[in-house]
Amino acid sequence: MGIKSGGNKMKTPWMEMSVREFQSALASSSPTPGGGTAAAISLGQAAALTIMVCDLTIGKEKWKSGWDIANKALPICVKIMSRAGELADLDSDAFDDVMAAYRMPKGDENEIIMRKESIKKSSIVATEIPFETSKLALEILEILPELALKGNGNAVSDVGVAGLLASAACKGALFNVDINLSGLSDDVATDIRKESPDILKMSRALSRQIMDNVRERL
């Protein structure tokens, strides 16, 4: 979804905007794009930086010890970078759908039931999207500790930035998961409720490991 005007959606995906245009949209009073979209954009940037470091490592004899991890990371991050752009749009659209559900009429019992069901369905979708963002961010975080130690030493600071961006994407997305779960009954999205704390715990540990490994080579 793109910038809204007069309540209508324009069709420009966030990833097709200039940085200035996206930041202006993010700074606007419109609720979308918001933190979930920003987290997905951070995910894409983390993937892109990781791809760069992989490309700077593969084929360079000096960094041969890093070829294996770079070759492993490269296709993973290419897919994540592409998906991150989709998640940025999906997150905004999902939030808009939640708001539309809350605006549904509730004049009689049937309308109340339909509204309640629409809120539930749209809230589940709005939870699943940032949850995917968090899981993909964790995939990057799992790659980076070894890349920080073995990748091109001239780009180790870029690994650090990728780690910070992936950490922000993961934790930011989980904030959105939690706020959406708070409006749903405990028997809904049980898998997400169970997995989210573990993802957060792992992301924190991996983030610290990445930073330690980066600073070791600076």
Short mmCIF file of C-alpha atoms in Angstrom, two decimals, residues 33-216:
data_model
loop_
_atom_site.label_atom_id
_atom_site.label_comp_id
_atom_site.label_asym_id
_atom_site.label_seq_id
_atom_site.Cartn_x
_atom_site.Cartn_y
_atom_site.Cartn_z
CA PRO A 33 2.89 3.19 7.57
CA GLY A 34 3.78 2.58 11.18
CA GLY A 35 6.16 0.55 13.28
CA GLY A 36 5.35 -2.76 11.62
CA THR A 37 6.18 -1.42 8.19
CA ALA A 38 9.33 0.25 9.54
CA ALA A 39 10.38 -3.08 11.06
CA ALA A 40 9.94 -4.81 7.71
CA ILE A 41 11.98 -2.12 5.97
CA SER A 42 14.72 -2.60 8.57
CA LEU A 43 14.59 -6.32 7.82
CA GLY A 44 15.19 -5.62 4.13
CA GLN A 45 18.10 -3.32 4.91
CA ALA A 46 19.67 -5.93 7.19
CA ALA A 47 19.38 -8.51 4.42
CA ALA A 48 20.82 -6.11 1.85
CA LEU A 49 23.87 -5.30 3.96
CA THR A 50 24.45 -8.98 4.61
CA ILE A 51 24.30 -9.66 0.87
CA MET A 52 26.90 -6.94 0.31
CA VAL A 53 29.27 -8.48 2.86
CA CYS A 54 28.78 -11.92 1.31
CA ASP A 55 29.61 -10.56 -2.14
CA LEU A 56 32.72 -8.88 -0.74
CA THR A 57 33.81 -12.16 0.84
CA ILE A 58 33.11 -14.83 -1.79
CA GLY A 59 36.00 -15.33 -4.20
CA LYS A 60 38.43 -13.23 -2.17
CA GLU A 61 41.35 -15.50 -1.30
CA LYS A 62 42.21 -13.47 1.79
CA TRP A 63 38.77 -14.24 3.24
CA LYS A 64 38.54 -17.87 2.13
CA SER A 65 37.56 -19.03 5.62
CA GLY A 66 34.37 -17.00 5.21
CA TRP A 67 33.30 -18.44 1.85
CA ASP A 68 31.17 -21.20 3.33
CA ILE A 69 29.11 -18.95 5.59
CA ALA A 70 28.85 -16.31 2.87
CA ASN A 71 27.64 -18.86 0.32
CA LYS A 72 25.13 -20.14 2.86
CA ALA A 73 23.90 -16.68 3.80
CA LEU A 74 23.63 -15.21 0.32
CA PRO A 75 20.56 -17.07 -1.05
CA ILE A 76 18.80 -16.83 2.30
CA CYS A 77 19.22 -13.07 2.44
CA VAL A 78 18.26 -12.56 -1.21
CA LYS A 79 14.91 -14.21 -0.46
CA ILE A 80 14.47 -12.29 2.77
CA MET A 81 15.22 -8.96 1.11
CA SER A 82 12.50 -9.61 -1.46
CA ARG A 83 9.99 -10.79 1.11
CA ALA A 84 10.70 -7.83 3.39
CA GLY A 85 9.34 -5.43 0.80
CA GLU A 86 6.15 -7.46 0.56
CA LEU A 87 5.81 -7.56 4.34
CA ALA A 88 6.15 -3.78 4.51
CA ASP A 89 3.08 -3.39 2.31
CA LEU A 90 1.17 -6.26 3.89
CA ASP A 91 1.65 -4.83 7.37
CA SER A 92 0.13 -1.49 6.40
CA ASP A 93 -2.74 -3.14 4.58
CA ALA A 94 -3.45 -5.42 7.54
CA PHE A 95 -3.65 -2.50 9.95
CA ASP A 96 -5.98 -0.64 7.59
CA ASP A 97 -8.21 -3.72 7.52
CA VAL A 98 -8.32 -3.80 11.32
CA MET A 99 -9.37 -0.17 11.42
CA ALA A 100 -12.01 -0.81 8.75
CA ALA A 101 -13.38 -3.67 10.85
CA TYR A 102 -13.72 -1.40 13.88
CA ARG A 103 -15.65 1.09 11.76
CA MET A 104 -18.25 -1.51 10.74
CA PRO A 105 -21.83 -0.76 11.85
CA LYS A 106 -23.18 -2.28 15.05
CA GLY A 107 -26.81 -1.28 14.89
CA ASP A 108 -28.28 -4.71 15.49
CA GLU A 109 -27.21 -8.11 16.78
CA ASN A 110 -26.26 -9.43 13.34
CA GLU A 111 -24.08 -6.41 12.61
CA ILE A 112 -22.42 -6.73 16.02
CA ILE A 113 -21.58 -10.39 15.33
CA MET A 114 -20.22 -9.60 11.85
CA ARG A 115 -18.16 -6.71 13.19
CA LYS A 116 -16.71 -8.83 15.99
CA GLU A 117 -15.75 -11.61 13.57
CA SER A 118 -14.15 -9.14 11.15
CA ILE A 119 -12.12 -7.59 13.96
CA LYS A 120 -10.93 -11.03 15.03
CA LYS A 121 -9.96 -12.16 11.53
CA SER A 122 -8.19 -8.93 10.60
CA SER A 123 -6.36 -8.81 13.94
CA ILE A 124 -5.06 -12.35 13.42
CA VAL A 125 -3.68 -11.37 10.01
CA ALA A 126 -2.20 -8.20 11.51
CA THR A 127 -0.44 -10.42 14.05
CA GLU A 128 0.82 -13.04 11.61
CA ILE A 129 2.58 -10.52 9.35
CA PRO A 130 4.94 -8.96 11.92
CA PHE A 131 5.46 -12.44 13.38
CA GLU A 132 6.86 -13.50 10.00
CA THR A 133 9.04 -10.39 10.01
CA SER A 134 10.44 -11.37 13.40
CA LYS A 135 11.20 -14.92 12.30
CA LEU A 136 13.01 -13.76 9.16
CA ALA A 137 15.01 -11.25 11.20
CA LEU A 138 16.04 -14.08 13.49
CA GLU A 139 17.29 -16.03 10.46
CA ILE A 140 19.63 -13.16 9.65
CA LEU A 141 20.75 -12.85 13.25
CA GLU A 142 21.65 -16.54 13.26
CA ILE A 143 23.94 -16.03 10.26
CA LEU A 144 25.77 -12.91 11.33
CA PRO A 145 27.92 -14.10 14.27
CA GLU A 146 29.99 -16.35 12.01
CA LEU A 147 30.02 -13.84 9.17
CA ALA A 148 31.33 -11.24 11.61
CA LEU A 149 34.27 -13.49 12.47
CA LYS A 150 35.07 -14.87 9.01
CA GLY A 151 33.74 -12.44 6.43
CA ASN A 152 35.67 -9.67 4.69
CA GLY A 153 37.36 -7.80 7.51
CA ASN A 154 37.01 -4.49 5.71
CA ALA A 155 33.22 -4.87 5.94
CA VAL A 156 32.94 -6.07 9.53
CA SER A 157 31.34 -2.77 10.57
CA ASP A 158 28.65 -3.42 7.97
CA VAL A 159 27.97 -6.76 9.63
CA GLY A 160 27.48 -4.84 12.86
CA VAL A 161 24.99 -2.48 11.26
CA ALA A 162 23.18 -5.42 9.68
CA GLY A 163 22.96 -6.97 13.13
CA LEU A 164 21.52 -3.81 14.64
CA LEU A 165 18.96 -3.52 11.84
CA ALA A 166 17.96 -7.17 12.12
CA SER A 167 17.65 -6.82 15.88
CA ALA A 168 15.46 -3.73 15.48
CA ALA A 169 13.35 -5.54 12.89
CA CYS A 170 12.87 -8.54 15.16
CA LYS A 171 12.10 -6.67 18.35
CA GLY A 172 10.02 -4.02 16.60
CA ALA A 173 7.93 -6.64 14.83
CA LEU A 174 7.36 -8.45 18.13
CA PHE A 175 6.04 -5.22 19.67
CA ASN A 176 3.41 -5.26 16.94
CA VAL A 177 2.70 -8.93 17.54
CA ASP A 178 2.15 -8.27 21.24
CA ILE A 179 -0.15 -5.29 20.79
CA ASN A 180 -2.32 -7.21 18.34
CA LEU A 181 -2.42 -10.30 20.55
CA SER A 182 -3.61 -8.16 23.45
CA GLY A 183 -6.91 -7.63 21.65
CA LEU A 184 -7.49 -11.33 21.00
CA SER A 185 -8.66 -14.06 23.34
CA ASP A 186 -6.01 -16.39 24.75
CA ASP A 187 -7.18 -19.33 22.64
CA VAL A 188 -6.37 -17.49 19.40
CA ALA A 189 -2.94 -17.60 17.72
CA THR A 190 -1.63 -19.99 20.36
CA ASP A 191 1.47 -20.93 18.34
CA ILE A 192 2.48 -17.29 18.04
CA ARG A 193 1.93 -16.71 21.75
CA LYS A 194 4.16 -19.69 22.52
CA GLU A 195 6.97 -18.88 20.07
CA SER A 196 7.27 -15.10 20.45
CA PRO A 197 9.08 -15.10 23.83
CA ASP A 198 11.62 -17.62 22.52
CA ILE A 199 12.27 -15.53 19.41
CA LEU A 200 12.84 -12.46 21.56
CA LYS A 201 15.19 -14.32 23.88
CA MET A 202 17.22 -15.75 20.99
CA SER A 203 17.39 -12.40 19.21
CA ARG A 204 18.84 -10.74 22.30
CA ALA A 205 21.51 -13.40 22.73
CA LEU A 206 22.47 -13.38 19.06
CA SER A 207 22.58 -9.58 18.95
CA ARG A 208 25.07 -9.52 21.81
CA GLN A 209 27.16 -12.20 20.13
CA ILE A 210 27.23 -10.29 16.85
CA MET A 211 28.31 -7.07 18.55
CA ASP A 212 31.04 -8.88 20.49
CA ASN A 213 32.34 -10.57 17.34
CA VAL A 214 32.31 -7.33 15.37
CA ARG A 215 34.18 -5.40 18.05
CA GLU A 216 36.74 -8.18 18.27
#
